mmCIF file of C-alpha atoms and ligand atoms in Angstrom:
data_model
loop_
_atom_site.group_PDB
_atom_site.id
_atom_site.type_symbol
_atom_site.label_atom_id
_atom_site.label_comp_id
_atom_site.label_asym_id
_atom_site.label_seq_id
_atom_site.Cartn_x
_atom_site.Cartn_y
_atom_site.Cartn_z
ATOM 1 C CA MET A 1 4.783 23.498 -13.442
ATOM 2 C CA VAL A 2 8.016 24.776 -11.888
ATOM 3 C CA ASN A 3 10.915 25.476 -14.230
ATOM 4 C CA TYR A 4 14.393 25.000 -12.772
ATOM 5 C CA LYS A 5 15.560 28.304 -14.211
ATOM 6 C CA ASP A 6 13.200 30.123 -11.879
ATOM 7 C CA LEU A 7 14.953 28.403 -8.966
ATOM 8 C CA GLY A 8 18.418 29.574 -10.069
ATOM 9 C CA LEU A 9 19.503 26.042 -11.019
ATOM 10 C CA VAL A 10 21.392 25.137 -14.222
ATOM 11 C CA ASN A 11 21.390 22.064 -16.474
ATOM 12 C CA THR A 12 24.560 20.042 -17.119
ATOM 13 C CA ARG A 13 25.277 21.063 -20.736
ATOM 14 C CA GLU A 14 27.802 23.880 -20.303
ATOM 15 C CA MET A 15 29.563 22.446 -17.248
ATOM 16 C CA PHE A 16 30.057 19.082 -18.988
ATOM 17 C CA LYS A 17 31.449 20.748 -22.097
ATOM 18 C CA ARG A 18 34.024 22.567 -19.986
ATOM 19 C CA ALA A 19 34.796 19.477 -17.882
ATOM 20 C CA VAL A 20 35.481 17.261 -20.906
ATOM 21 C CA ALA A 21 37.671 19.929 -22.494
ATOM 22 C CA GLY A 22 39.456 20.699 -19.222
ATOM 23 C CA GLY A 23 40.145 17.109 -18.136
ATOM 24 C CA TYR A 24 38.256 17.118 -14.835
ATOM 25 C CA ALA A 25 34.928 15.763 -13.552
ATOM 26 C CA ILE A 26 31.918 17.359 -11.863
ATOM 27 C CA PRO A 27 30.957 15.832 -8.515
ATOM 28 C CA ALA A 28 27.460 14.347 -8.278
ATOM 29 C CA PHE A 29 26.593 13.964 -4.613
ATOM 30 C CA ASN A 30 23.345 12.312 -3.492
ATOM 31 C CA PHE A 31 21.376 14.019 -0.765
ATOM 32 C CA ASN A 32 18.436 13.131 1.468
ATOM 33 C CA THR A 33 18.742 15.575 4.345
ATOM 34 C CA MET A 34 19.267 19.257 5.041
ATOM 35 C CA GLU A 35 22.674 18.561 6.602
ATOM 36 C CA GLN A 36 23.909 16.809 3.454
ATOM 37 C CA MET A 37 22.661 19.714 1.338
ATOM 38 C CA GLN A 38 24.410 22.256 3.572
ATOM 39 C CA ALA A 39 27.670 20.296 3.509
ATOM 40 C CA ILE A 40 27.547 20.007 -0.297
ATOM 41 C CA VAL A 41 26.916 23.745 -0.735
ATOM 42 C CA MET A 42 29.606 24.760 1.764
ATOM 43 C CA ALA A 43 32.137 22.505 0.021
ATOM 44 C CA ALA A 44 31.186 23.724 -3.475
ATOM 45 C CA VAL A 45 31.359 27.397 -2.452
ATOM 46 C CA GLU A 46 34.647 27.028 -0.607
ATOM 47 C CA THR A 47 36.263 25.299 -3.594
ATOM 48 C CA LYS A 48 34.468 27.360 -6.277
ATOM 49 C CA SER A 49 33.235 24.163 -7.923
ATOM 50 C CA PRO A 50 30.128 23.462 -9.998
ATOM 51 C CA VAL A 51 28.111 20.697 -8.331
ATOM 52 C CA ILE A 52 25.343 18.223 -9.101
ATOM 53 C CA MET A 53 22.958 17.529 -6.229
ATOM 54 C CA GLN A 54 21.174 14.326 -6.997
ATOM 55 C CA VAL A 55 18.041 12.729 -5.701
ATOM 56 C CA SER A 56 17.214 9.047 -6.028
ATOM 57 C CA LYS A 57 13.784 7.485 -5.988
ATOM 58 C CA GLY A 58 14.599 6.338 -2.461
ATOM 59 C CA ALA A 59 15.420 9.925 -1.441
ATOM 60 C CA ARG A 60 12.062 11.104 -2.787
ATOM 61 C CA ASN A 61 10.324 8.377 -0.798
ATOM 62 C CA TYR A 62 12.276 9.307 2.317
ATOM 63 C CA ALA A 63 12.188 13.098 2.226
ATOM 64 C CA ASN A 64 9.387 13.988 -0.243
ATOM 65 C CA GLY A 65 10.092 15.416 -3.704
ATOM 66 C CA THR A 66 8.668 18.872 -2.971
ATOM 67 C CA ILE A 67 10.836 19.267 0.107
ATOM 68 C CA LEU A 68 13.967 18.166 -1.780
ATOM 69 C CA ARG A 69 13.251 20.620 -4.605
ATOM 70 C CA ASN A 70 12.885 23.423 -2.083
ATOM 71 C CA LEU A 71 16.131 22.349 -0.425
ATOM 72 C CA ALA A 72 17.807 22.680 -3.841
ATOM 73 C CA LYS A 73 16.261 26.123 -4.282
ATOM 74 C CA GLY A 74 17.539 26.953 -0.803
ATOM 75 C CA ALA A 75 20.949 25.621 -1.818
ATOM 76 C CA VAL A 76 21.247 28.258 -4.568
ATOM 77 C CA GLU A 77 20.288 31.058 -2.188
ATOM 78 C CA TYR A 78 22.542 29.669 0.540
ATOM 79 C CA ALA A 79 25.511 29.553 -1.885
ATOM 80 C CA LYS A 80 24.925 33.234 -2.686
ATOM 81 C CA GLU A 81 24.696 34.066 1.011
ATOM 82 C CA LEU A 82 28.040 32.321 1.504
ATOM 83 C CA GLY A 83 29.553 34.714 -1.040
ATOM 84 C CA CYS A 84 29.295 32.814 -4.328
ATOM 85 C CA GLU A 85 27.615 35.194 -6.746
ATOM 86 C CA HIS A 86 27.185 32.740 -9.630
ATOM 87 C CA PRO A 87 26.770 29.238 -8.246
ATOM 88 C CA GLU A 88 26.320 26.395 -10.727
ATOM 89 C CA ILE A 89 24.047 23.896 -9.042
ATOM 90 C CA VAL A 90 22.212 21.110 -10.870
ATOM 91 C CA LEU A 91 19.222 19.296 -9.394
ATOM 92 C CA HIS A 92 19.392 15.830 -10.934
ATOM 93 C CA LEU A 93 17.165 12.751 -10.721
ATOM 94 C CA ASP A 94 19.343 9.692 -10.120
ATOM 95 C CA HIS A 95 18.123 6.397 -11.642
ATOM 96 C CA GLY A 96 14.725 7.469 -12.913
ATOM 97 C CA ASP A 97 13.051 4.207 -13.874
ATOM 98 C CA SER A 98 10.035 5.399 -15.878
ATOM 99 C CA PHE A 99 8.960 8.167 -18.241
ATOM 100 C CA GLU A 100 6.316 9.233 -15.695
ATOM 101 C CA LEU A 101 8.858 9.735 -12.898
ATOM 102 C CA CYS A 102 11.187 11.717 -15.175
ATOM 103 C CA LYS A 103 8.294 13.877 -16.391
ATOM 104 C CA GLU A 104 7.167 14.540 -12.837
ATOM 105 C CA CYS A 105 10.672 15.722 -11.915
ATOM 106 C CA ILE A 106 11.029 17.851 -15.077
ATOM 107 C CA ASP A 107 7.644 19.445 -14.306
ATOM 108 C CA ASN A 108 8.767 20.139 -10.741
ATOM 109 C CA GLY A 109 12.047 21.994 -10.978
ATOM 110 C CA PHE A 110 14.696 19.386 -11.828
ATOM 111 C CA SER A 111 17.296 20.630 -14.307
ATOM 112 C CA SER A 112 18.576 17.185 -15.264
ATOM 113 C CA VAL A 113 17.229 13.629 -15.137
ATOM 114 C CA MET A 114 18.628 10.166 -15.560
ATOM 115 C CA ILE A 115 16.510 7.582 -17.289
ATOM 116 C CA ASP A 116 17.896 4.178 -16.405
ATOM 117 C CA GLY A 117 16.662 1.604 -18.883
ATOM 118 C CA SER A 118 19.874 -0.383 -18.593
ATOM 119 C CA SER A 119 18.084 -3.511 -17.380
ATOM 120 C CA LEU A 120 15.784 -3.477 -20.442
ATOM 121 C CA PRO A 121 16.533 -5.104 -23.795
ATOM 122 C CA TYR A 122 18.615 -2.762 -26.006
ATOM 123 C CA GLU A 123 15.801 -1.513 -28.268
ATOM 124 C CA GLU A 124 13.467 -0.881 -25.310
ATOM 125 C CA ASN A 125 16.212 1.048 -23.501
ATOM 126 C CA ILE A 126 16.564 3.254 -26.616
ATOM 127 C CA ALA A 127 12.811 3.806 -26.988
ATOM 128 C CA LEU A 128 12.403 4.805 -23.331
ATOM 129 C CA ALA A 129 15.428 7.122 -23.285
ATOM 130 C CA LYS A 130 14.316 8.774 -26.537
ATOM 131 C CA LYS A 131 10.854 9.471 -25.133
ATOM 132 C CA VAL A 132 12.358 11.114 -22.027
ATOM 133 C CA VAL A 133 14.817 13.155 -24.121
ATOM 134 C CA GLU A 134 12.048 14.462 -26.382
ATOM 135 C CA TYR A 135 10.068 15.649 -23.382
ATOM 136 C CA ALA A 136 13.027 16.988 -21.386
ATOM 137 C CA HIS A 137 14.542 19.000 -24.218
ATOM 138 C CA GLN A 138 11.333 21.022 -24.612
ATOM 139 C CA PHE A 139 12.246 22.549 -21.245
ATOM 140 C CA ASP A 140 16.032 22.584 -21.750
ATOM 141 C CA VAL A 141 16.439 19.821 -19.168
ATOM 142 C CA THR A 142 19.436 17.530 -19.831
ATOM 143 C CA VAL A 143 19.172 13.730 -19.855
ATOM 144 C CA GLU A 144 21.592 11.017 -18.779
ATOM 145 C CA ALA A 145 20.966 7.499 -20.101
ATOM 146 C CA GLU A 146 22.739 4.252 -19.256
ATOM 147 C CA LEU A 147 24.195 1.456 -21.306
ATOM 148 C CA GLY A 148 25.664 -1.586 -19.545
ATOM 149 C CA VAL A 149 24.782 -2.799 -16.056
ATOM 150 C CA LEU A 150 26.532 -2.024 -12.758
ATOM 151 C CA ALA A 151 26.652 -4.604 -9.994
ATOM 152 C CA GLY A 152 25.750 -3.749 -6.408
ATOM 153 C CA VAL A 153 22.855 -2.290 -4.462
ATOM 154 C CA GLU A 154 21.811 1.372 -4.278
ATOM 155 C CA ASP A 155 18.389 2.250 -2.894
ATOM 156 C CA GLU A 156 16.029 0.396 -5.204
ATOM 157 C CA VAL A 157 18.613 -0.297 -7.907
ATOM 158 C CA SER A 158 20.358 -3.623 -7.632
ATOM 159 C CA SER A 159 22.031 -6.200 -9.804
ATOM 160 C CA ALA A 160 23.981 -9.311 -8.873
ATOM 161 C CA GLU A 161 26.528 -8.979 -11.654
ATOM 162 C CA SER A 162 27.876 -6.301 -13.933
ATOM 163 C CA HIS A 163 27.785 -6.239 -17.719
ATOM 164 C CA TYR A 164 30.373 -3.932 -19.211
ATOM 165 C CA THR A 165 29.193 -1.405 -21.776
ATOM 166 C CA LYS A 166 29.804 -2.615 -25.330
ATOM 167 C CA PRO A 167 31.751 0.109 -27.166
ATOM 168 C CA GLU A 168 30.245 -1.003 -30.505
ATOM 169 C CA GLU A 169 26.791 0.104 -29.276
ATOM 170 C CA VAL A 170 27.522 3.614 -28.006
ATOM 171 C CA ILE A 171 27.290 5.564 -31.288
ATOM 172 C CA ASP A 172 23.964 3.997 -32.248
ATOM 173 C CA PHE A 173 22.612 4.450 -28.713
ATOM 174 C CA SER A 174 23.584 8.093 -28.225
ATOM 175 C CA THR A 175 22.511 9.102 -31.744
ATOM 176 C CA ARG A 176 19.120 7.442 -31.618
ATOM 177 C CA THR A 177 18.234 8.516 -28.059
ATOM 178 C CA GLY A 178 19.637 12.058 -28.313
ATOM 179 C CA CYS A 179 20.822 11.780 -24.689
ATOM 180 C CA ASP A 180 23.159 14.474 -23.332
ATOM 181 C CA SER A 181 25.410 12.138 -21.353
ATOM 182 C CA LEU A 182 25.983 8.427 -21.061
ATOM 183 C CA ALA A 183 26.484 6.356 -17.908
ATOM 184 C CA ILE A 184 28.713 3.381 -18.623
ATOM 185 C CA SER A 185 29.729 0.222 -16.818
ATOM 186 C CA ILE A 186 33.500 -0.374 -16.620
ATOM 187 C CA GLY A 187 33.818 -2.019 -13.214
ATOM 188 C CA THR A 188 32.473 0.505 -10.709
ATOM 189 C CA SER A 189 29.658 -0.760 -8.531
ATOM 190 C CA HIS A 190 26.882 0.555 -6.277
ATOM 191 C CA GLY A 191 27.013 0.520 -2.480
ATOM 192 C CA ALA A 192 29.687 0.237 0.227
ATOM 193 C CA HIS A 193 30.454 -3.425 -0.517
ATOM 194 C CA LYS A 194 31.599 -3.196 -4.107
ATOM 195 C CA PHE A 195 33.854 -6.224 -4.104
ATOM 196 C CA THR A 196 34.310 -9.407 -2.094
ATOM 197 C CA PRO A 197 37.739 -9.891 -0.476
ATOM 198 C CA GLU A 198 38.201 -12.867 -2.835
ATOM 199 C CA GLN A 199 38.024 -10.509 -5.840
ATOM 200 C CA CYS A 200 40.813 -8.325 -4.416
ATOM 201 C CA THR A 201 44.555 -8.655 -4.008
ATOM 202 C CA LEU A 202 46.305 -7.847 -0.748
ATOM 203 C CA VAL A 203 48.849 -5.037 -1.196
ATOM 204 C CA ASN A 204 50.667 -3.830 1.952
ATOM 205 C CA GLY A 205 47.811 -5.037 4.139
ATOM 206 C CA VAL A 206 45.145 -3.301 2.037
ATOM 207 C CA LEU A 207 42.618 -5.102 -0.167
ATOM 208 C CA VAL A 208 42.901 -3.667 -3.676
ATOM 209 C CA PRO A 209 39.975 -4.360 -6.038
ATOM 210 C CA PRO A 210 40.389 -5.253 -9.709
ATOM 211 C CA PRO A 211 41.186 -2.154 -11.828
ATOM 212 C CA LEU A 212 38.520 -0.346 -13.846
ATOM 213 C CA ALA A 213 38.308 -1.351 -17.515
ATOM 214 C CA PHE A 214 40.156 1.667 -18.912
ATOM 215 C CA ASP A 215 40.523 -0.099 -22.259
ATOM 216 C CA ILE A 216 36.726 -0.046 -22.655
ATOM 217 C CA LEU A 217 36.566 3.601 -21.559
ATOM 218 C CA HIS A 218 39.200 4.571 -24.136
ATOM 219 C CA GLU A 219 37.382 2.678 -26.877
ATOM 220 C CA ILE A 220 34.153 4.492 -26.004
ATOM 221 C CA GLU A 221 36.003 7.828 -26.063
ATOM 222 C CA LYS A 222 37.321 7.041 -29.524
ATOM 223 C CA LYS A 223 33.813 6.257 -30.792
ATOM 224 C CA LEU A 224 32.265 9.362 -29.209
ATOM 225 C CA PRO A 225 34.929 12.081 -29.080
ATOM 226 C CA GLY A 226 34.056 14.766 -26.547
ATOM 227 C CA PHE A 227 30.809 13.115 -25.473
ATOM 228 C CA PRO A 228 30.130 13.389 -21.701
ATOM 229 C CA ILE A 229 30.582 10.056 -19.910
ATOM 230 C CA VAL A 230 29.267 9.314 -16.394
ATOM 231 C CA LEU A 231 30.565 6.913 -13.750
ATOM 232 C CA HIS A 232 28.129 5.607 -11.152
ATOM 233 C CA GLY A 233 29.044 3.730 -7.986
ATOM 234 C CA SER A 234 32.295 5.633 -7.487
ATOM 235 C CA SER A 235 32.659 5.900 -3.739
ATOM 236 C CA SER A 236 36.068 4.953 -2.411
ATOM 237 C CA VAL A 237 34.829 3.657 0.973
ATOM 238 C CA PRO A 238 37.646 5.234 3.048
ATOM 239 C CA MET A 239 39.024 2.762 5.601
ATOM 240 C CA GLU A 240 39.328 5.600 8.118
ATOM 241 C CA GLU A 241 35.519 6.037 8.209
ATOM 242 C CA VAL A 242 34.842 2.285 8.181
ATOM 243 C CA ASN A 243 37.281 1.824 11.095
ATOM 244 C CA THR A 244 35.630 4.652 13.069
ATOM 245 C CA ILE A 245 32.209 3.086 12.529
ATOM 246 C CA ASN A 246 33.453 -0.323 13.654
ATOM 247 C CA LYS A 247 35.398 1.126 16.603
ATOM 248 C CA TYR A 248 32.269 2.796 17.979
ATOM 249 C CA GLY A 249 29.843 -0.093 17.850
ATOM 250 C CA GLY A 250 29.206 -0.486 14.124
ATOM 251 C CA HIS A 251 29.638 -3.650 12.163
ATOM 252 C CA LEU A 252 30.706 -3.096 8.563
ATOM 253 C CA GLU A 253 32.458 -6.099 7.176
ATOM 254 C CA ALA A 254 34.584 -6.100 4.041
ATOM 255 C CA ALA A 255 33.457 -2.699 2.785
ATOM 256 C CA ILE A 256 35.595 -2.057 -0.302
ATOM 257 C CA GLY A 257 35.392 0.835 -2.807
ATOM 258 C CA ILE A 258 37.082 2.239 -5.910
ATOM 259 C CA PRO A 259 40.655 3.471 -5.295
ATOM 260 C CA GLU A 260 40.872 7.251 -5.661
ATOM 261 C CA GLU A 261 43.845 7.073 -8.053
ATOM 262 C CA GLN A 262 41.629 5.294 -10.562
ATOM 263 C CA LEU A 263 38.916 7.931 -10.256
ATOM 264 C CA ARG A 264 41.544 10.632 -10.646
ATOM 265 C CA GLU A 265 42.684 8.970 -13.867
ATOM 266 C CA ALA A 266 39.094 8.614 -15.117
ATOM 267 C CA SER A 267 38.408 12.301 -14.378
ATOM 268 C CA LYS A 268 41.087 13.297 -16.861
ATOM 269 C CA SER A 269 39.241 11.477 -19.666
ATOM 270 C CA ALA A 270 35.762 12.050 -21.137
ATOM 271 C CA VAL A 271 34.359 11.047 -17.752
ATOM 272 C CA CYS A 272 32.828 14.328 -16.622
ATOM 273 C CA LYS A 273 30.401 13.260 -13.869
ATOM 274 C CA ILE A 274 31.323 10.998 -10.980
ATOM 275 C CA ASN A 275 28.600 9.792 -8.598
ATOM 276 C CA ILE A 276 29.426 9.587 -4.916
ATOM 277 C CA ASP A 277 26.829 8.488 -2.368
ATOM 278 C CA SER A 278 28.178 5.806 -0.008
ATOM 279 C CA ASP A 279 31.171 7.914 1.102
ATOM 280 C CA SER A 280 28.797 10.597 2.380
ATOM 281 C CA ARG A 281 26.752 7.994 4.263
ATOM 282 C CA LEU A 282 29.932 6.611 5.819
ATOM 283 C CA ALA A 283 31.237 10.075 6.791
ATOM 284 C CA MET A 284 27.913 10.952 8.419
ATOM 285 C CA THR A 285 27.524 7.660 10.292
ATOM 286 C CA ALA A 286 31.151 7.613 11.490
ATOM 287 C CA ALA A 287 30.869 11.121 12.961
ATOM 288 C CA ILE A 288 27.530 10.391 14.659
ATOM 289 C CA ARG A 289 28.714 7.083 16.158
ATOM 290 C CA LYS A 290 31.903 8.682 17.477
ATOM 291 C CA HIS A 291 30.078 11.662 18.953
ATOM 292 C CA LEU A 292 27.428 9.589 20.699
ATOM 293 C CA ALA A 293 29.999 7.120 22.059
ATOM 294 C CA GLU A 294 32.091 9.966 23.468
ATOM 295 C CA HIS A 295 29.098 11.985 24.711
ATOM 296 C CA PRO A 296 26.562 9.423 25.934
ATOM 297 C CA GLY A 297 24.522 12.130 27.654
ATOM 298 C CA ASP A 298 23.828 14.117 24.480
ATOM 299 C CA PHE A 299 20.335 13.890 23.053
ATOM 300 C CA ASP A 300 19.970 17.120 21.050
ATOM 301 C CA PRO A 301 20.273 16.086 17.365
ATOM 302 C CA ARG A 302 22.215 19.290 16.658
ATOM 303 C CA GLN A 303 24.999 18.051 18.939
ATOM 304 C CA TYR A 304 25.759 15.045 16.707
ATOM 305 C CA LEU A 305 24.515 16.330 13.341
ATOM 306 C CA LYS A 306 26.930 19.247 13.457
ATOM 307 C CA PRO A 307 30.066 17.055 13.518
ATOM 308 C CA ALA A 308 28.371 14.812 10.928
ATOM 309 C CA ARG A 309 27.907 17.825 8.634
ATOM 310 C CA GLU A 310 31.530 18.912 9.215
ATOM 311 C CA ASN A 311 32.826 15.445 8.376
ATOM 312 C CA MET A 312 30.774 15.276 5.149
ATOM 313 C CA LYS A 313 31.955 18.743 4.125
ATOM 314 C CA LYS A 314 35.582 17.671 4.651
ATOM 315 C CA MET A 315 34.992 14.578 2.479
ATOM 316 C CA TYR A 316 33.274 16.592 -0.294
ATOM 317 C CA ILE A 317 36.138 19.112 -0.373
ATOM 318 C CA HIS A 318 38.674 16.288 -0.538
ATOM 319 C CA LYS A 319 36.851 14.713 -3.509
ATOM 320 C CA ILE A 320 36.528 18.010 -5.371
ATOM 321 C CA VAL A 321 40.137 19.106 -4.883
ATOM 322 C CA ASN A 322 42.120 15.863 -4.752
ATOM 323 C CA VAL A 323 40.119 13.450 -6.895
ATOM 324 C CA LEU A 324 37.853 15.167 -9.457
ATOM 325 C CA GLY A 325 39.761 18.415 -9.969
ATOM 326 C CA SER A 326 36.661 20.615 -10.298
ATOM 327 C CA ASP A 327 37.871 23.276 -7.856
ATOM 328 C CA GLY A 328 38.043 26.789 -9.280
ATOM 329 C CA LYS A 329 36.034 25.720 -12.319
ATOM 330 C CA LEU A 330 32.956 27.969 -12.030
ATOM 331 C CA ALA A 331 32.377 29.952 -15.225
ATOM 332 C CA GLN A 332 32.125 33.111 -13.119
ATOM 333 C CA CYS A 333 33.292 33.236 -9.517
HETATM 334 ZN ZN1 ZN B 401 23.935 4.765 -9.805
#
């Protein structure tokens, strides 16, 4: 049994309380590699932002859960080495799909878990989330649950169509499960291909996707005042990175994300955690493709992973400062 507190990690409770009250959102960046972890920590330290480092089931399969936990432990020490005396770093399980997986993570140093029963019938989703909450709270680990279904593909999570969260269910769901935060579906979507061009309108040569359902978000806020809300699938899929990938031999067709203005607006509401994964993948791939195309003789991974890390760090800083507004929001700097 490894408790997250011994690793210097924190749960989400205090940072969410401050984020909801302050009208900003905490970034939740997925990571699978050391370079992603380093870029996340450098960006969080430079901007003095709390940060959630999240691990999906796919990440655990790729990199091994023990290694990822030790990377998170290293992240805390690295942040201190970079001059941040009181970093606020959460190690979060993204899309846990069973009680057993959540328990395994809680027993092995995670400070927060998501139990995603959103594909289950309503009562089964409640029963599963409640069971995870009862276990997690014994160790002061916070739990995110989900109501409503997001479209798109992310690691092993996929759904052909979205089902918006029903505001009339949120009080019953949060009360009976005891969850600490609630992921909702209001039109965001997993992956780099969130919308088809047919779903978008062409504005000044740019494909603009349908707006998020802010009316549903506001109704949920009214039902659950001050309750932490989470948005998944919130990458913006910057055209700059997509164009770089395609210019240097890639082939990404019709990759469309969530416009940053809409995420900025959502951050000011009860939305206090915004999940970003695809944008990091795009930033990494774009930098590697460009480097290798321009330096065909290079074969030392450090030669192309260094610019990849730099490009991810730049993207993380941009999100923190210009989209989520979590810069300068550490309790103690
Ligand atoms: Zn997700």
